[in-house]
């Protein structure tokens, strides 16, 4: 009986620890990683191109508009040329309690400055729970170009941005992706997975 009580107590402590981490630590954890990439394909007319990629904001009661504003301020502080969002904007749209204020999300995201473009792909949460149309509306209104098995060429810098559809709820068109990869460009492939 003592072993069972010990086991249940340890299990309870582990569950509480995971909850505390998921609820209070993870939503406030913000990592910035820097990578330097060079390529002869990128136009030599420019010194550096700064690309900022962010993902999985999972806006909810635990990560709200004020938290998103902090992320946007941090992104703008990096002075990006290109910004890429790789999906999962709202956690569970069907349970999202602030649907009437959805414009606050696009108003916040529209503050991101990226002179060469802002690009996005769908994540699994962007499809689930009825969020597909809302996600498109938010991203359109915040001047992000959603790429679903599609590409955009930034001719001035010889960059080809390719976005794959979500592998869980979307439909990746491998044949189309192969056709839009350009051997004469620096290809950036973005995907949620």
Phi, psi and omega in degrees: 000322179296323179296320179294316179297317177299314180300313181296321179296313179297316178300317179298316180297318178297316179297316179296318179298316177298318179297313180299317179297313182292326186272320190247330184267305185302316180296338180259003180272126184225115182252136172240122177243138180249136176227138175252127180233136175233150181203141176289347179284332181285138183309133179279359181285347182240149180285301183218147173240128181255121179246128176247128177243132174223162190198164168053052176290328178047056180303132184193196174295337184265343177218100190255190182299321179297322176294320178297321178299323178296320178295315180299317178298320179294319178299311180297330177294341178275354182051059184285152171269324180229139174236135181236127174250124185254038164094173184064062181288304180251140187298292178227095187302321182296338178255003184290123187276358186239037183300331179289342181250025184299333178298334179295331178292310182289330176297321179290312181295332180290345178283350178289129180258124177208097187299334180266354174132156176238128186231150181214158172231163176281143168252172181298325179287339179283343175266321187287155174067024177081017186272350188304310182289323179293319179301314179300316180297316180298312184292320176300313182290343178256014175066030170266138175267116178278128180251114178243097185053046185216174181217163172224130177262131174260087188304319184298338183240004179060042181244137177241110180265121184242128179246128177267149175288163179297135184284340182273304184251350180267202181216098179285124180260089185299322179298317180292320180300316180300323181288331184267354171289131184243117182294347181262002182239162168278112184268127174246116180256124180245141181205152178288321184282000000 
